[in-house]
CSV table of C-alpha atoms and ligand atoms in Angstrom, one decimal:
chain,number,residue,atom,x,y,z
L,3,UNK,CA,69.3,105.0,81.5
L,4,UNK,CA,72.6,106.1,82.9
L,5,UNK,CA,73.2,108.7,85.6
L,6,UNK,CA,75.0,111.1,83.4
L,7,UNK,CA,77.9,111.3,85.7
L,8,UNK,CA,80.3,110.0,83.0
L,9,UNK,CA,78.6,112.0,80.3
L,10,UNK,CA,80.5,112.1,77.1
L,11,UNK,CA,82.8,109.2,78.0
L,12,UNK,CA,82.3,106.1,75.8
L,13,UNK,CA,83.2,102.5,76.4
L,14,UNK,CA,87.1,102.4,76.4
L,15,UNK,CA,88.5,100.4,73.5
L,16,UNK,CA,91.9,98.9,72.7
L,17,UNK,CA,93.4,100.9,69.9
L,18,UNK,CA,97.0,99.7,70.0
L,19,UNK,CA,100.3,101.5,70.7
L,20,UNK,CA,100.0,104.0,67.9
L,21,UNK,CA,96.8,105.5,69.2
L,22,UNK,CA,96.9,109.1,70.2
L,23,UNK,CA,93.4,108.8,71.9
L,24,UNK,CA,93.8,109.4,75.6
L,25,UNK,CA,90.5,107.6,76.2
L,26,UNK,CA,91.7,104.3,74.7
L,27,UNK,CA,93.9,101.4,75.8
L,28,UNK,CA,97.2,101.2,74.1
L,29,UNK,CA,98.3,97.9,75.7
L,30,UNK,CA,95.3,96.4,77.5
L,31,UNK,CA,93.7,94.1,75.0
L,32,UNK,CA,91.6,91.7,77.1
L,33,UNK,CA,91.4,89.0,74.4
L,34,UNK,CA,95.1,89.0,73.4
L,35,UNK,CA,96.6,85.7,74.3
L,36,UNK,CA,99.8,85.8,76.4
L,37,UNK,CA,101.5,82.6,77.3
L,38,UNK,CA,98.4,80.7,76.4
L,39,UNK,CA,96.0,82.7,78.4
L,40,UNK,CA,93.8,85.8,77.7
L,41,UNK,CA,95.3,89.0,79.1
L,42,UNK,CA,92.1,89.7,81.1
L,43,UNK,CA,92.4,86.3,82.7
L,44,UNK,CA,96.0,86.9,83.7
L,45,UNK,CA,95.5,90.4,85.1
L,46,UNK,CA,92.0,90.0,86.7
L,47,UNK,CA,91.7,93.8,87.3
L,48,UNK,CA,89.5,95.1,90.1
L,49,UNK,CA,88.3,98.6,91.1
L,50,UNK,CA,88.5,99.5,94.8
L,51,UNK,CA,85.2,100.9,95.8
L,52,UNK,CA,86.7,102.9,98.7
L,53,UNK,CA,89.1,105.1,96.8
L,54,UNK,CA,87.1,105.5,93.7
L,55,UNK,CA,83.7,106.1,95.1
L,56,UNK,CA,83.8,106.5,98.9
L,57,UNK,CA,86.9,108.7,99.3
L,58,UNK,CA,85.9,112.4,99.3
L,59,UNK,CA,89.3,114.0,98.7
L,60,UNK,CA,90.2,115.0,102.2
L,61,UNK,CA,93.7,115.1,103.5
L,62,UNK,CA,95.2,116.0,106.9
L,63,UNK,CA,95.0,119.7,106.0
L,64,UNK,CA,91.7,120.0,104.3
L,65,UNK,CA,88.3,118.5,103.8
L,66,UNK,CA,86.5,117.1,100.7
L,67,UNK,CA,87.4,118.3,97.3
L,68,UNK,CA,85.4,115.7,95.3
L,69,UNK,CA,81.8,116.8,95.1
L,70,UNK,CA,79.8,113.8,94.0
L,71,UNK,CA,76.1,113.5,93.6
L,72,UNK,CA,76.1,110.6,96.1
L,73,UNK,CA,77.6,112.8,98.9
L,74,UNK,CA,77.1,112.9,101.9
L,75,UNK,CA,77.2,109.2,102.1
L,76,UNK,CA,74.8,108.8,105.0
L,77,UNK,CA,71.7,107.3,103.5
L,78,UNK,CA,70.7,104.2,101.5
L,79,UNK,CA,69.4,106.2,98.5
L,80,UNK,CA,72.8,107.7,98.0
L,81,UNK,CA,74.5,104.3,98.7
L,82,UNK,CA,72.4,102.9,95.8
L,83,UNK,CA,73.3,105.8,93.6
L,84,UNK,CA,77.0,105.2,94.3
L,85,UNK,CA,76.5,101.6,93.3
L,86,UNK,CA,74.8,102.6,90.1
L,87,UNK,CA,77.7,104.9,89.1
L,88,UNK,CA,80.3,102.3,90.2
L,89,UNK,CA,78.8,99.8,87.8
L,90,UNK,CA,78.6,102.4,85.0
L,91,UNK,CA,82.4,102.8,85.4
L,92,UNK,CA,83.1,99.1,85.5
L,93,UNK,CA,81.3,98.8,82.2
L,94,UNK,CA,83.1,101.8,80.6
L,95,UNK,CA,86.4,100.3,81.5
L,96,UNK,CA,85.5,96.6,81.0
L,97,UNK,CA,86.6,96.0,84.6
L,98,UNK,CA,85.9,92.3,85.4
L,99,UNK,CA,86.1,92.7,89.2
L,100,UNK,CA,85.6,95.1,92.1
L,101,UNK,CA,86.4,95.0,95.8
L,102,UNK,CA,84.7,96.7,98.8
L,103,UNK,CA,84.8,97.3,102.6
L,104,UNK,CA,81.4,97.2,104.3
L,105,UNK,CA,81.8,100.8,105.2
L,106,UNK,CA,82.3,101.8,101.5
L,107,UNK,CA,79.0,100.4,100.3
L,108,UNK,CA,76.6,101.1,103.2
L,109,UNK,CA,76.2,104.2,105.4
L,110,UNK,CA,77.4,104.0,109.0
L,111,UNK,CA,74.3,103.6,111.1
L,112,UNK,CA,75.9,103.7,114.6
L,113,UNK,CA,75.1,100.2,115.8
L,114,UNK,CA,75.7,96.6,114.6
L,115,UNK,CA,72.1,95.5,113.9
L,116,UNK,CA,71.4,98.5,111.7
L,117,UNK,CA,74.7,98.3,109.9
L,118,UNK,CA,73.9,94.7,109.2
L,119,UNK,CA,70.5,95.6,107.7
L,120,UNK,CA,72.1,98.2,105.6
L,121,UNK,CA,74.8,95.8,104.4
L,122,UNK,CA,72.2,93.1,103.5
L,123,UNK,CA,70.1,95.6,101.6
L,124,UNK,CA,73.0,97.1,99.6
L,125,UNK,CA,74.6,93.8,98.8
L,126,UNK,CA,71.3,92.5,97.5
L,127,UNK,CA,71.2,95.5,95.3
L,128,UNK,CA,74.8,95.1,94.2
L,129,UNK,CA,74.1,91.4,93.6
L,130,UNK,CA,71.3,92.3,91.1
L,131,UNK,CA,73.7,94.6,89.3
L,132,UNK,CA,76.3,91.9,89.1
L,133,UNK,CA,73.8,89.6,87.5
L,134,UNK,CA,73.0,92.1,84.8
L,135,UNK,CA,76.6,93.3,84.1
L,136,UNK,CA,78.6,90.2,84.7
L,137,UNK,CA,81.1,92.1,86.8
L,138,UNK,CA,82.4,89.9,89.7
L,139,UNK,CA,83.6,90.4,93.2
L,140,UNK,CA,87.3,89.8,93.7
L,141,UNK,CA,87.1,90.3,97.4
L,142,UNK,CA,85.2,91.8,100.3
L,143,UNK,CA,86.6,93.0,103.5
L,144,UNK,CA,85.6,94.8,106.7
L,145,UNK,CA,86.7,98.3,107.5
L,146,UNK,CA,87.8,97.9,111.1
L,147,UNK,CA,89.9,101.1,111.3
L,148,UNK,CA,88.0,104.2,110.4
L,149,UNK,CA,85.3,104.4,113.1
L,150,UNK,CA,86.4,105.6,116.5
L,151,UNK,CA,85.3,102.2,118.1
L,152,UNK,CA,88.4,100.7,116.4
L,153,UNK,CA,90.9,103.2,117.5
L,154,UNK,CA,92.8,100.7,119.7
L,155,UNK,CA,92.5,97.8,117.3
L,156,UNK,CA,89.9,95.2,116.3
L,157,UNK,CA,90.9,91.7,117.2
L,158,UNK,CA,93.9,93.0,119.2
L,159,UNK,CA,91.8,95.5,121.2
L,160,UNK,CA,92.3,95.4,124.9
L,161,UNK,CA,88.5,95.6,125.3
L,162,UNK,CA,86.8,92.2,124.7
L,163,UNK,CA,83.7,94.0,123.5
L,164,UNK,CA,85.6,95.3,120.6
L,165,UNK,CA,86.9,91.9,119.8
L,166,UNK,CA,83.3,90.7,119.8
L,167,UNK,CA,82.2,93.5,117.6
L,168,UNK,CA,85.0,92.7,115.2
L,169,UNK,CA,84.1,89.0,115.1
L,170,UNK,CA,80.5,89.9,114.3
L,171,UNK,CA,81.6,92.4,111.7
L,172,UNK,CA,83.8,89.9,109.9
L,173,UNK,CA,81.2,87.2,110.0
L,174,UNK,CA,78.7,89.6,108.4
L,175,UNK,CA,81.2,90.6,105.7
L,176,UNK,CA,82.2,87.0,104.9
L,177,UNK,CA,78.5,86.2,104.6
L,178,UNK,CA,78.0,89.1,102.2
L,179,UNK,CA,81.1,88.1,100.2
L,180,UNK,CA,79.9,84.5,100.0
L,181,UNK,CA,76.5,85.7,98.9
L,182,UNK,CA,78.0,87.7,96.1
L,183,UNK,CA,80.3,84.9,94.9
L,184,UNK,CA,83.4,86.7,96.0
L,185,UNK,CA,86.6,84.9,95.1
L,186,UNK,CA,88.6,85.9,98.2
L,187,UNK,CA,88.1,87.5,101.6
L,188,UNK,CA,90.8,90.0,102.8
L,189,UNK,CA,91.9,91.0,106.2
L,190,UNK,CA,94.2,94.0,106.3
L,191,UNK,CA,95.1,94.6,109.9
L,192,UNK,CA,94.1,98.3,109.9
L,193,UNK,CA,94.8,99.1,113.5
L,194,UNK,CA,96.1,95.7,114.5
L,195,UNK,CA,99.3,97.1,116.0
L,196,UNK,CA,100.3,99.6,118.6
L,197,UNK,CA,101.5,103.2,119.3
L,198,UNK,CA,103.5,102.5,122.5
L,199,UNK,CA,104.6,99.4,124.3
L,200,UNK,CA,103.9,101.2,127.5
L,201,UNK,CA,100.2,100.4,127.2
L,202,UNK,CA,100.4,97.3,125.1
L,203,UNK,CA,100.6,93.6,126.0
L,204,UNK,CA,102.1,92.5,122.7
L,205,UNK,CA,102.0,88.7,123.3
L,206,UNK,CA,98.3,88.8,124.3
L,207,UNK,CA,97.4,90.9,121.3
L,208,UNK,CA,99.1,88.5,118.9
L,209,UNK,CA,97.5,85.5,120.5
L,210,UNK,CA,94.1,87.1,120.1
L,211,UNK,CA,94.8,88.0,116.5
L,212,UNK,CA,95.9,84.3,115.9
L,213,UNK,CA,92.7,83.0,117.5
L,214,UNK,CA,90.6,85.5,115.6
L,215,UNK,CA,92.0,84.4,112.3
L,216,UNK,CA,91.4,80.8,113.2
L,217,UNK,CA,87.8,81.6,113.9
L,218,UNK,CA,87.5,83.2,110.5
L,219,UNK,CA,88.9,80.1,108.8
L,220,UNK,CA,86.7,77.7,110.8
L,221,UNK,CA,83.6,79.8,109.8
L,222,UNK,CA,84.6,79.9,106.2
L,223,UNK,CA,84.6,76.1,106.1
L,224,UNK,CA,81.4,75.9,108.1
L,225,UNK,CA,79.5,77.9,105.5
L,226,UNK,CA,81.3,76.3,102.5
L,227,UNK,CA,82.9,79.6,101.3
L,228,UNK,CA,85.4,78.4,98.6
L,229,UNK,CA,87.2,81.7,98.3
L,230,UNK,CA,90.7,82.3,99.7
L,231,UNK,CA,91.3,84.1,103.0
L,232,UNK,CA,94.0,86.7,102.5
L,233,UNK,CA,95.9,88.9,104.9
L,234,UNK,CA,97.6,92.1,103.7
L,235,UNK,CA,101.0,93.0,105.2
L,236,UNK,CA,101.8,96.7,105.9
L,237,UNK,CA,104.6,97.9,108.2
L,238,UNK,CA,103.2,101.1,109.7
L,239,UNK,CA,100.4,103.6,109.2
L,240,UNK,CA,97.9,103.9,110.8
L,241,UNK,CA,99.6,102.3,113.8
L,242,UNK,CA,103.2,103.1,114.5
L,243,UNK,CA,103.9,99.3,114.6
L,244,UNK,CA,101.7,97.1,112.6
L,245,UNK,CA,101.7,93.4,113.5
L,246,UNK,CA,101.5,92.3,109.8
L,247,UNK,CA,104.7,94.1,109.0
L,248,UNK,CA,105.7,92.4,105.7
L,249,UNK,CA,105.3,89.1,103.9
L,250,UNK,CA,107.9,87.3,106.0
L,251,UNK,CA,106.4,88.4,109.3
L,252,UNK,CA,102.9,87.3,108.1
L,253,UNK,CA,104.2,83.9,107.1
L,254,UNK,CA,105.8,83.4,110.5
L,255,UNK,CA,102.6,84.5,112.2
L,256,UNK,CA,100.4,82.2,110.0
L,257,UNK,CA,102.7,79.2,110.8
L,258,UNK,CA,102.7,79.9,114.5
L,259,UNK,CA,98.9,79.9,114.6
L,260,UNK,CA,98.6,76.8,112.3
L,261,UNK,CA,97.2,78.7,109.4
L,262,UNK,CA,99.9,78.2,106.7
L,263,UNK,CA,97.6,76.0,104.6
L,264,UNK,CA,94.5,78.1,105.0
L,265,UNK,CA,95.6,81.7,104.5
L,266,UNK,CA,97.5,83.5,101.7
L,267,UNK,CA,98.8,87.0,101.2
L,268,UNK,CA,97.4,90.0,99.5
L,269,UNK,CA,100.5,92.1,98.7
L,270,UNK,CA,100.5,95.8,98.0
L,271,UNK,CA,103.2,97.5,96.1
L,272,UNK,CA,103.2,100.6,98.3
L,273,UNK,CA,103.3,98.6,101.5
L,274,UNK,CA,106.3,96.7,100.2
L,275,UNK,CA,108.2,99.9,99.8
L,276,UNK,CA,107.1,101.2,103.2
L,277,UNK,CA,108.6,98.0,104.6
L,278,UNK,CA,111.9,98.7,102.9
L,279,UNK,CA,111.4,96.1,100.3
L,280,UNK,CA,110.8,96.0,96.6
L,281,UNK,CA,107.4,94.7,95.4
L,282,UNK,CA,109.0,91.7,93.7
L,283,UNK,CA,110.8,90.8,96.9
L,284,UNK,CA,107.5,90.5,98.7
L,285,UNK,CA,106.0,88.5,95.8
L,286,UNK,CA,109.0,86.2,95.7
L,287,UNK,CA,108.9,85.6,99.5
L,288,UNK,CA,105.2,84.7,99.4
L,289,UNK,CA,105.6,82.6,96.3
L,290,UNK,CA,108.5,80.6,97.9
L,291,UNK,CA,106.1,79.6,100.6
L,292,UNK,CA,103.2,78.9,98.3
L,293,UNK,CA,101.3,81.8,99.9
L,294,UNK,CA,101.0,84.3,97.0
L,295,UNK,CA,97.3,85.2,96.8
L,296,UNK,CA,96.5,88.5,95.2
L,297,UNK,CA,98.0,92.0,94.7
L,298,UNK,CA,97.1,95.6,95.3
L,299,UNK,CA,98.8,97.5,92.5
L,300,UNK,CA,99.3,101.0,93.8
L,301,UNK,CA,102.4,102.9,94.4
L,302,UNK,CA,103.5,105.5,96.9
L,303,UNK,CA,105.1,108.8,96.3
L,304,UNK,CA,108.8,108.0,96.7
L,305,UNK,CA,109.6,111.2,98.4
L,306,UNK,CA,106.8,111.6,100.9
L,307,UNK,CA,107.1,108.3,102.7
L,308,UNK,CA,103.3,107.9,103.0
L,309,UNK,CA,100.9,105.3,101.7
L,310,UNK,CA,99.7,107.7,99.1
L,311,UNK,CA,97.9,105.0,97.0
L,312,UNK,CA,98.7,106.3,93.5
L,313,UNK,CA,97.9,104.5,90.3
L,314,UNK,CA,100.9,102.6,89.0
L,315,UNK,CA,103.0,104.3,86.3
L,316,UNK,CA,106.4,102.6,86.2
L,317,UNK,CA,106.8,99.9,83.7
L,318,UNK,CA,110.0,98.3,85.0
L,319,UNK,CA,108.5,97.9,88.5
L,320,UNK,CA,105.3,96.5,87.2
L,321,UNK,CA,107.0,94.2,84.8
L,322,UNK,CA,109.2,92.6,87.5
L,323,UNK,CA,106.1,92.2,89.7
L,324,UNK,CA,104.3,90.3,87.0
L,325,UNK,CA,107.5,88.4,86.1
L,326,UNK,CA,107.5,86.8,89.6
L,327,UNK,CA,103.8,86.3,89.6
L,328,UNK,CA,104.0,84.4,86.3
L,329,UNK,CA,107.0,82.4,87.6
L,330,UNK,CA,104.8,81.4,90.5
L,331,UNK,CA,102.1,80.2,88.1
L,332,UNK,CA,100.0,83.3,87.9
L,333,UNK,CA,96.9,84.1,89.9
L,334,UNK,CA,94.4,81.5,90.9
L,335,UNK,CA,91.6,83.2,92.9
L,336,UNK,CA,93.7,86.4,93.2
L,337,UNK,CA,93.9,89.4,90.9
L,338,UNK,CA,95.2,93.0,90.4
L,339,UNK,CA,93.2,95.3,92.6
L,340,UNK,CA,93.8,99.1,92.1
L,341,UNK,CA,93.9,100.1,95.8
L,342,UNK,CA,94.6,103.5,94.3
L,343,UNK,CA,93.1,106.9,94.4
L,344,UNK,CA,93.2,109.9,92.2
L,345,UNK,CA,94.9,113.1,93.6
L,346,UNK,CA,92.6,115.5,95.4
L,347,UNK,CA,92.9,118.1,92.6
L,348,UNK,CA,91.6,115.5,90.1
L,349,UNK,CA,88.0,116.3,90.7
L,350,UNK,CA,86.3,115.3,87.4
L,351,UNK,CA,84.7,112.0,86.3
L,352,UNK,CA,87.2,111.9,83.4
L,353,UNK,CA,90.1,111.9,86.0
L,354,UNK,CA,88.7,108.8,87.6
L,355,UNK,CA,88.3,107.0,84.4
L,356,UNK,CA,91.7,108.1,83.0
L,357,UNK,CA,93.5,106.9,86.2
L,358,UNK,CA,92.1,103.4,85.6
L,359,UNK,CA,92.9,103.5,81.9
L,360,UNK,CA,96.5,104.4,82.7
L,361,UNK,CA,96.8,101.8,85.5
L,362,UNK,CA,95.3,99.0,83.4
L,363,UNK,CA,97.6,100.0,80.5
L,364,UNK,CA,100.8,100.0,82.5
L,365,UNK,CA,99.9,96.6,84.0
L,366,UNK,CA,99.2,95.2,80.6
L,367,UNK,CA,102.5,96.6,79.3
L,368,UNK,CA,104.3,95.1,82.3
L,369,UNK,CA,102.6,91.8,81.8
L,370,UNK,CA,103.7,91.7,78.1
L,371,UNK,CA,107.3,92.5,79.1
L,372,UNK,CA,107.2,89.8,81.8
L,373,UNK,CA,105.9,87.3,79.4
L,374,UNK,CA,108.5,88.2,76.8
L,375,UNK,CA,111.3,87.7,79.4
L,376,UNK,CA,109.8,84.3,80.3
L,377,UNK,CA,109.6,83.3,76.6
L,378,UNK,CA,113.2,84.5,76.0
L,379,UNK,CA,114.4,82.6,79.0
L,380,UNK,CA,117.4,84.9,79.7
L,381,UNK,CA,116.8,85.2,83.4
L,382,UNK,CA,116.1,81.5,83.9
L,383,UNK,CA,119.3,80.6,82.0
L,384,UNK,CA,121.3,83.0,84.1
L,385,UNK,CA,119.9,81.5,87.3
L,386,UNK,CA,120.4,77.9,86.3
L,387,UNK,CA,123.9,78.7,85.3
L,388,UNK,CA,124.6,80.5,88.6
L,389,UNK,CA,123.4,77.5,90.7
L,390,UNK,CA,124.6,74.8,88.3
L,391,UNK,CA,127.4,73.8,90.7
L,392,UNK,CA,124.7,72.2,92.8
L,393,UNK,CA,123.7,69.8,90.0
L,394,UNK,CA,126.7,67.5,90.7
L,395,UNK,CA,125.9,64.5,92.9
L,396,UNK,CA,128.8,65.5,95.1
L,397,UNK,CA,127.4,68.9,95.9
L,398,UNK,CA,123.8,67.6,96.2
L,399,UNK,CA,124.8,64.9,98.7
L,400,UNK,CA,126.4,67.5,100.9
L,401,UNK,CA,122.9,68.6,102.0
L,402,UNK,CA,122.4,65.0,103.3
L,403,UNK,CA,125.6,64.9,105.2
L,404,UNK,CA,126.8,66.2,108.6
L,405,UNK,CA,128.9,69.3,109.4
L,406,UNK,CA,131.9,67.1,110.1
L,407,UNK,CA,131.6,65.2,106.8
L,408,UNK,CA,131.6,68.5,105.0
L,409,UNK,CA,134.5,69.6,107.1
L,410,UNK,CA,136.4,66.5,106.1
L,411,UNK,CA,135.7,67.1,102.4
L,412,UNK,CA,137.1,70.6,102.5
L,413,UNK,CA,140.3,69.2,104.1
L,414,UNK,CA,140.6,66.1,101.9
L,415,UNK,CA,139.9,67.9,98.6
L,416,UNK,CA,141.6,71.1,99.6
L,417,UNK,CA,138.5,73.1,98.6
L,418,UNK,CA,139.3,76.8,98.0
L,419,UNK,CA,136.4,78.5,96.2
L,420,UNK,CA,137.1,81.0,93.4
L,421,UNK,CA,134.7,84.0,93.5
L,422,UNK,CA,132.4,84.3,90.4
L,423,UNK,CA,130.7,87.4,89.1
L,424,UNK,CA,127.1,88.0,90.1
L,425,UNK,CA,126.5,89.7,86.7
L,426,UNK,CA,124.0,92.2,88.1
L,427,UNK,CA,124.6,95.0,85.6
L,428,UNK,CA,124.4,92.5,82.7
L,429,UNK,CA,121.1,91.2,84.0
L,430,UNK,CA,119.7,94.7,84.6
L,431,UNK,CA,120.7,95.6,81.0
L,432,UNK,CA,118.9,92.4,79.9
L,433,UNK,CA,115.7,93.5,81.7
L,434,UNK,CA,115.9,96.9,80.1
L,435,UNK,CA,115.6,95.3,76.7
L,436,UNK,CA,112.1,94.3,77.6
L,437,UNK,CA,110.7,97.2,79.5
A,582,XLS,C1,95.5,100.2,103.4
A,582,XLS,C2,95.1,99.0,102.8
A,582,XLS,C3,93.7,98.8,102.5
A,582,XLS,C4,93.4,97.3,102.3
A,582,XLS,C5,92.0,96.9,102.4
A,582,XLS,O1,96.6,100.7,103.4
A,582,XLS,O2,95.8,98.9,101.6
A,582,XLS,O3,93.2,99.6,101.5
A,582,XLS,O4,93.8,97.0,101.0
A,582,XLS,O5,91.5,97.1,103.7
A,583,NI,NI1,95.6,97.5,100.1
A,584,NI,NI1,97.5,100.5,101.4
């Protein structure tokens, strides 16, 4: 017996590029083998519980627009109904994974002990649904930014009681993630940052955040949680200055606090853009350090400059993201989470399903383009050509020598480099052949 919420929508099927059916996949074909691996196993799609089922459609100028049968989200009965409908949608879409914050799946009860009870009850319920449906948990996380208790941060809060509440909250969420067989645990530093330096001891806050993350890692090992701990960079919003600004900042932070072998990054397309980077830049930076974990595949509106969390719809961008993910060896425990929400005028169930169809299709299309570029080898060939000068023993040995030795070489051999073209337009034209 289904709820009827998705009435009239049948299980979404792959129909191929010629299909005119808006309720079908044209590119996402889970069993299609790409570079020796099933498409589903490459992409590892996940639905974000918060945007798809907890968000009510409010914006800074107006209240809820999405009227759902599980609103208001203040009791356990409606929390269970929300879970029932979430799993109906996972099944309609063939979504292999989902993600949650504690606050998305259980109602806020006002104190820790009651929140914990509610979390245990709802995760037991979700666990049973996972058994039946086979849908898996990509990651769990704690919402330590919405409730007013977090307004001055969680682990970076000047009040030690908030630090304590945050530690207890994360422990409960790792326990729940572990119980549900989650493959990662994410910490996005919601309000780990500041509004003004005038009231902020920046060094103390960073030290507390570093210790907090070490406590998380110690606990993970203590309980035998095999998933990956991920932090998610974002430069601003909600805080004016977020400590986890971008991939490079996070990597420096993780190294400083001795976590470089323990923690990886969950990179979000929209956050990359807010930081003044491209998504593929963030992916390449993380991959270069062996810290690429997972992705949140949602874009921003390019004019508004907010984290608008829209479903992806740009093949060239998505293709380059997957190109660098594939070059880094693909996902291990990570996956593609749609940290994306429909627009507040998209009030029908069909809008929610269609948004995911489109997101999954664009990612599949991007993945196929990325794989085709890898198979063709054009970008690799251009790169090895550009760096080929370093293949000579003379050039390689320079890295083993001293500054004066290199100086002598320039004098002795009268080295006078001739500039070579970077071939950017030719390479951009090349990429356009695939996307
Ligand atoms: C907010 C973040 C958030 C994290 C999970 O901008 O993207 O949704 O992914 O806390
Ligand atoms: Ni995110
Ligand atoms: Ni975000």
